[in-house]
Short mmCIF file of C-alpha atoms in Angstrom, two decimals:
data_model
loop_
_atom_site.label_atom_id
_atom_site.label_comp_id
_atom_site.label_asym_id
_atom_site.label_seq_id
_atom_site.Cartn_x
_atom_site.Cartn_y
_atom_site.Cartn_z
CA MET A 1 -3.70 84.08 -52.18
CA GLN A 2 -3.72 80.77 -54.20
CA ALA A 3 -3.43 79.11 -51.24
CA PHE A 4 -6.16 80.47 -49.53
CA HIS A 5 -8.33 79.85 -52.63
CA HIS A 6 -7.05 76.16 -52.22
CA ALA A 7 -7.69 75.69 -48.61
CA LEU A 8 -11.10 77.15 -49.03
CA ASN A 9 -12.03 74.91 -52.16
CA VAL A 10 -11.37 71.66 -50.34
CA GLY A 11 -13.38 72.84 -47.17
CA THR A 12 -11.74 74.75 -45.04
CA ASP A 13 -13.59 76.90 -42.67
CA MET A 14 -11.30 79.01 -41.11
CA LEU A 15 -7.80 80.89 -42.47
CA GLU A 16 -5.39 81.64 -40.08
CA ILE A 17 -2.41 84.09 -41.09
CA ASP A 18 0.35 86.27 -39.75
CA CYS A 19 0.64 89.88 -40.12
CA GLN A 20 3.98 92.11 -40.56
CA LEU A 21 3.83 96.18 -41.20
CA THR A 22 6.06 97.67 -44.07
CA LYS A 23 7.72 100.74 -43.21
CA ASP A 24 5.53 102.91 -44.92
CA GLY A 25 2.60 101.19 -42.78
CA TYR A 26 0.83 98.68 -44.86
CA VAL A 27 -0.44 95.60 -43.64
CA VAL A 28 0.99 92.43 -45.88
CA VAL A 29 0.48 88.76 -44.74
CA ALA A 30 3.44 86.74 -44.13
CA HIS A 31 4.97 84.65 -41.42
CA ASP A 32 8.32 85.96 -41.12
CA ASN A 33 9.55 89.52 -40.66
CA ASN A 34 13.08 88.71 -42.73
CA LEU A 35 11.78 87.52 -46.37
CA GLN A 36 14.80 85.22 -46.67
CA ARG A 37 13.10 82.03 -46.43
CA LEU A 38 10.14 83.15 -48.75
CA THR A 39 12.07 85.40 -51.37
CA GLY A 40 15.71 84.72 -51.03
CA GLN A 41 16.43 88.44 -50.20
CA ASN A 42 17.86 89.07 -46.90
CA ILE A 43 15.71 92.05 -45.84
CA LYS A 44 13.22 92.64 -43.26
CA ILE A 45 9.55 93.78 -43.85
CA SER A 46 9.71 96.32 -41.48
CA ASN A 47 12.34 98.18 -42.88
CA THR A 48 11.27 97.72 -46.57
CA LEU A 49 8.34 100.37 -48.48
CA LEU A 50 5.38 98.41 -50.33
CA LYS A 51 6.33 98.80 -53.36
CA ASP A 52 10.40 97.33 -52.63
CA LEU A 53 9.38 94.01 -51.38
CA PRO A 54 10.43 91.53 -53.79
CA LEU A 55 8.37 88.73 -55.31
CA ILE A 56 7.85 85.21 -53.59
CA LYS A 57 10.25 82.64 -54.50
CA ALA A 58 8.73 81.07 -58.14
CA VAL A 59 9.45 77.59 -56.14
CA LEU A 60 8.91 77.36 -52.39
CA PRO A 61 9.70 73.93 -50.16
CA VAL A 62 6.72 72.73 -48.48
CA ASP A 63 7.90 72.79 -45.01
CA PHE A 64 5.46 69.98 -43.77
CA HIS A 65 5.97 67.76 -46.57
CA PRO A 66 9.56 66.88 -47.28
CA GLY A 67 10.69 66.77 -50.58
CA ARG A 68 7.75 68.49 -51.90
CA GLU A 69 7.87 71.92 -54.00
CA VAL A 70 4.93 74.45 -54.87
CA GLN A 71 4.45 76.95 -57.47
CA GLY A 72 2.24 79.53 -58.23
CA SER A 73 1.44 82.31 -60.71
CA ASP A 74 0.90 85.48 -58.12
CA ARG A 75 4.05 85.96 -56.19
CA ARG A 76 3.24 89.30 -54.52
CA ILE A 77 3.08 89.40 -51.07
CA PRO A 78 -0.57 89.75 -50.20
CA LEU A 79 -2.05 93.03 -48.17
CA LEU A 80 -4.59 92.15 -45.41
CA ARG A 81 -6.58 94.33 -47.33
CA ASP A 82 -6.97 92.39 -50.14
CA VAL A 83 -7.19 89.06 -47.99
CA PHE A 84 -10.31 90.57 -46.25
CA GLN A 85 -11.72 91.92 -49.93
CA GLU A 86 -11.29 88.81 -51.84
CA PHE A 87 -12.67 86.74 -48.62
CA PRO A 88 -15.39 88.92 -47.28
CA SER A 89 -17.27 86.31 -45.22
CA ILE A 90 -14.74 83.61 -44.47
CA PRO A 91 -13.64 83.77 -40.38
CA ILE A 92 -9.92 84.72 -40.50
CA ASN A 93 -7.55 84.19 -37.59
CA ILE A 94 -4.62 86.87 -37.34
CA ASP A 95 -1.78 86.33 -35.56
CA ILE A 96 -0.05 89.78 -34.61
CA LYS A 97 3.55 88.74 -35.30
CA GLU A 98 5.20 91.83 -33.74
CA GLU A 99 4.22 93.67 -30.57
CA ASN A 100 3.65 96.83 -32.55
CA ASP A 101 1.26 99.34 -31.69
CA ARG A 102 1.18 100.80 -35.30
CA LEU A 103 0.37 97.30 -36.74
CA ILE A 104 -1.76 96.58 -34.12
CA LYS A 105 -3.92 99.78 -34.92
CA ALA A 106 -3.51 99.40 -38.65
CA VAL A 107 -5.54 95.75 -38.32
CA SER A 108 -7.54 96.99 -36.13
CA ASP A 109 -8.56 99.90 -38.47
CA LEU A 110 -8.99 96.98 -41.27
CA VAL A 111 -11.13 94.80 -39.35
CA ARG A 112 -13.66 98.15 -38.74
CA GLU A 113 -13.41 99.10 -42.34
CA ASN A 114 -14.33 95.72 -43.97
CA GLN A 115 -17.22 95.60 -40.82
CA ARG A 116 -16.11 91.83 -40.25
CA GLU A 117 -15.38 92.08 -35.99
CA ASP A 118 -17.66 89.37 -35.84
CA ILE A 119 -15.65 86.92 -37.84
CA THR A 120 -12.23 87.76 -36.89
CA VAL A 121 -9.90 86.52 -34.20
CA TRP A 122 -6.63 88.09 -33.18
CA GLY A 123 -4.03 87.80 -30.62
CA ASN A 124 -0.25 86.28 -29.97
CA PHE A 125 1.02 84.44 -27.28
CA ARG A 126 2.27 87.50 -25.63
CA HIS A 127 0.30 88.60 -23.01
CA THR A 128 1.07 92.18 -23.23
CA THR A 129 -0.11 92.12 -27.22
CA VAL A 130 -3.14 90.60 -26.35
CA LYS A 131 -3.98 93.43 -23.82
CA LYS A 132 -2.98 95.66 -26.48
CA CYS A 133 -5.25 94.07 -28.86
CA GLN A 134 -7.94 94.16 -26.26
CA ASN A 135 -7.66 97.85 -25.55
CA GLU A 136 -7.62 98.82 -28.97
CA ASN A 137 -10.75 96.96 -30.41
CA PRO A 138 -12.87 94.97 -27.98
CA ASP A 139 -15.05 94.24 -30.48
CA ILE A 140 -12.79 92.11 -32.02
CA HIS A 141 -12.48 88.54 -30.49
CA THR A 142 -9.26 87.42 -28.72
CA LEU A 143 -6.76 84.48 -28.81
CA PHE A 144 -5.63 83.39 -24.94
CA SER A 145 -2.05 84.34 -24.45
CA LEU A 146 0.49 81.57 -23.10
CA ARG A 147 -0.12 83.47 -19.60
CA ALA A 148 -3.65 83.32 -19.92
CA VAL A 149 -3.23 79.89 -20.99
CA VAL A 150 -1.49 78.92 -17.56
CA PHE A 151 -3.84 80.66 -15.20
CA LEU A 152 -6.66 79.00 -17.15
CA THR A 153 -5.13 75.59 -16.27
CA LEU A 154 -4.53 76.42 -12.77
CA THR A 155 -7.95 77.61 -12.21
CA PHE A 156 -9.66 74.90 -13.76
CA ASN A 157 -7.53 72.40 -11.72
CA ILE A 158 -7.95 73.86 -8.50
CA GLY A 159 -11.89 74.55 -9.17
CA LEU A 160 -12.16 78.22 -9.75
CA LEU A 161 -12.47 78.68 -13.06
CA PRO A 162 -16.62 78.32 -12.85
CA PHE A 163 -16.24 81.47 -10.80
CA LEU A 164 -13.94 83.70 -12.67
CA PRO A 165 -14.76 85.52 -15.79
CA ILE A 166 -12.94 84.86 -19.30
CA LYS A 167 -12.25 87.82 -21.51
CA GLU A 168 -10.72 85.94 -24.47
CA GLN A 169 -12.98 84.02 -26.47
CA PHE A 170 -10.54 81.49 -28.38
CA LEU A 171 -8.15 78.96 -27.33
CA GLU A 172 -5.81 77.61 -29.77
CA ILE A 173 -3.45 74.98 -28.21
CA LEU A 174 -1.03 72.61 -29.39
CA LEU A 175 -1.67 68.78 -29.04
CA PRO A 176 1.74 67.48 -27.23
CA ALA A 177 1.53 64.14 -28.50
CA ALA A 178 1.54 65.30 -32.14
CA PHE A 179 4.72 66.97 -31.40
CA LEU A 180 6.25 64.43 -29.44
CA ARG A 181 5.76 62.22 -32.64
CA LYS A 182 7.20 65.03 -34.76
CA ASP A 183 10.31 65.71 -33.28
CA LYS A 184 10.88 62.30 -31.28
CA GLU A 185 14.77 62.63 -31.36
CA PHE A 186 14.60 66.23 -29.83
CA PHE A 187 12.51 65.44 -27.17
CA THR A 188 14.27 61.86 -26.26
CA ALA A 189 16.83 63.70 -25.63
CA ASN A 190 15.48 66.75 -23.89
CA LYS A 191 14.08 65.21 -20.90
CA LYS A 192 12.91 68.63 -19.63
CA TRP A 193 10.70 69.80 -22.80
CA ARG A 194 8.96 66.45 -22.49
CA PHE A 195 8.07 66.54 -19.22
CA LEU A 196 6.48 69.80 -19.81
CA LEU A 197 4.59 68.29 -22.75
CA TRP A 198 3.58 65.34 -20.38
CA LEU A 199 2.33 68.02 -17.89
CA MET A 200 0.89 69.94 -20.26
CA GLU A 201 -1.21 66.53 -21.33
CA LYS A 202 -2.13 65.77 -18.09
CA LEU A 203 -3.47 69.07 -17.37
CA VAL A 204 -4.52 71.16 -20.18
CA ILE A 205 -5.71 68.42 -22.90
CA ARG A 206 -8.92 67.49 -21.12
CA ARG A 207 -12.45 66.71 -22.44
CA SER A 208 -13.87 68.48 -19.18
CA LEU A 209 -11.93 71.61 -19.76
CA PHE A 210 -13.12 71.84 -23.61
CA GLU A 211 -16.78 71.28 -22.40
CA HIS A 212 -16.65 74.00 -19.76
CA LEU A 213 -14.97 76.19 -22.46
CA GLU A 214 -18.04 75.37 -24.79
CA LYS A 215 -20.54 76.04 -22.41
CA ARG A 216 -19.48 79.50 -21.89
CA GLY A 217 -19.26 80.36 -25.68
CA ILE A 218 -15.22 79.81 -25.89
CA GLN A 219 -14.09 77.81 -28.97
CA THR A 220 -11.27 75.33 -28.96
CA TYR A 221 -8.88 74.59 -31.20
CA LEU A 222 -5.97 71.84 -31.60
CA TRP A 223 -2.94 72.21 -33.88
CA VAL A 224 -1.07 71.26 -35.70
CA LEU A 225 -3.02 67.97 -36.66
CA ASN A 226 -1.81 65.97 -39.54
CA GLU A 227 -2.66 62.50 -38.82
CA GLU A 228 -5.34 60.35 -38.44
CA GLU A 229 -4.51 59.27 -34.83
CA ASP A 230 -4.28 62.76 -33.63
CA TRP A 231 -7.64 63.61 -35.70
CA HIS A 232 -9.19 60.87 -33.53
CA ARG A 233 -8.08 62.56 -30.65
CA ALA A 234 -9.56 65.94 -31.64
CA GLU A 235 -12.84 63.85 -31.89
CA GLN A 236 -12.89 62.05 -28.30
CA LEU A 237 -11.86 65.25 -26.94
CA GLN A 238 -14.95 67.37 -28.62
CA VAL A 239 -13.19 70.34 -29.61
CA THR A 240 -14.67 72.96 -31.88
CA GLY A 241 -11.91 72.07 -34.59
CA VAL A 242 -8.28 71.36 -35.66
CA MET A 243 -5.72 73.41 -37.07
CA THR A 244 -4.33 71.66 -40.09
CA ASP A 245 -1.65 71.30 -42.88
CA PHE A 246 -3.82 68.95 -44.90
CA PRO A 247 -7.73 69.92 -45.03
CA SER A 248 -8.58 68.09 -48.04
CA LYS A 249 -7.12 64.87 -46.12
CA TYR A 250 -9.07 65.93 -42.71
CA ILE A 251 -12.47 66.04 -44.50
CA GLN A 252 -12.17 62.96 -46.03
CA PHE A 253 -11.42 61.39 -42.46
CA LEU A 254 -14.56 62.71 -41.40
CA GLU A 255 -16.53 61.78 -44.48
CA ASP A 256 -15.04 57.88 -43.93
CA ASN A 257 -15.65 57.70 -39.99
CA GLY A 258 -18.98 59.16 -40.51
CA ILE A 259 -17.81 62.03 -37.88
CA ARG A 260 -19.88 65.30 -37.45
CA THR A 261 -18.43 68.01 -39.83
CA GLY A 262 -15.75 69.47 -37.74
CA LYS A 263 -14.23 73.13 -38.17
CA VAL A 264 -11.05 72.87 -40.35
CA GLU A 265 -8.63 75.74 -40.11
CA MET A 266 -5.64 76.34 -42.28
CA LYS A 267 -2.37 77.31 -40.96
CA GLN A 268 -0.17 79.39 -42.69
CA GLN A 269 3.23 78.43 -42.85
#
């Protein structure tokens, strides 16, 4: 919870969180179902009662900042209900980590209970999960699944997209250049993956596509952008905003370059 407060204090516009379901049906905010990395205990959230969830480690390494560690006073794994109540007017992007009907219904119930359908978006890269989310609560905005992104790309490049309906409202997509730079050795050794990212760069990362989506009320976000050259690229592409691990640096970049205020989304690790 402290990380969310800090991100908002430095200017983040939207929070990105991941949700899991405890054994007794409580929705908690956590990236991993297995708590080894977060707490040091090799147990699963889905097999554990809420009251038995261990505390977060006193000191945690920062994955995106090697050699850096953080610590906080509040070490409880937060409930989604508490996050909603703590930030009632802040847009929140929810990744449904497990394809679990109980989890989807529980998240939907909490969104309804807190009357925040218009500032919540949910989904996952799995197409079946997104479909279940849409069926459970069509009033909540949904993300494009991987399958939907492929369909979007094909129909746009052959000129059919303007004539087709789009159910999703948020496109969140990685910026290939950022991944190629971050894992240069891996992609140098794996030509297949490098080719796929090159193809994605050519077919998907296009300003004309993003402008078309904007005209249809669909927001586009690129992730995870942590370098100035990627922030410049996002501005050239005219996306709605970026997902970054360094919101304060990004906002300073916008100010230093006299760039319009972009939407900033903090990605949960």
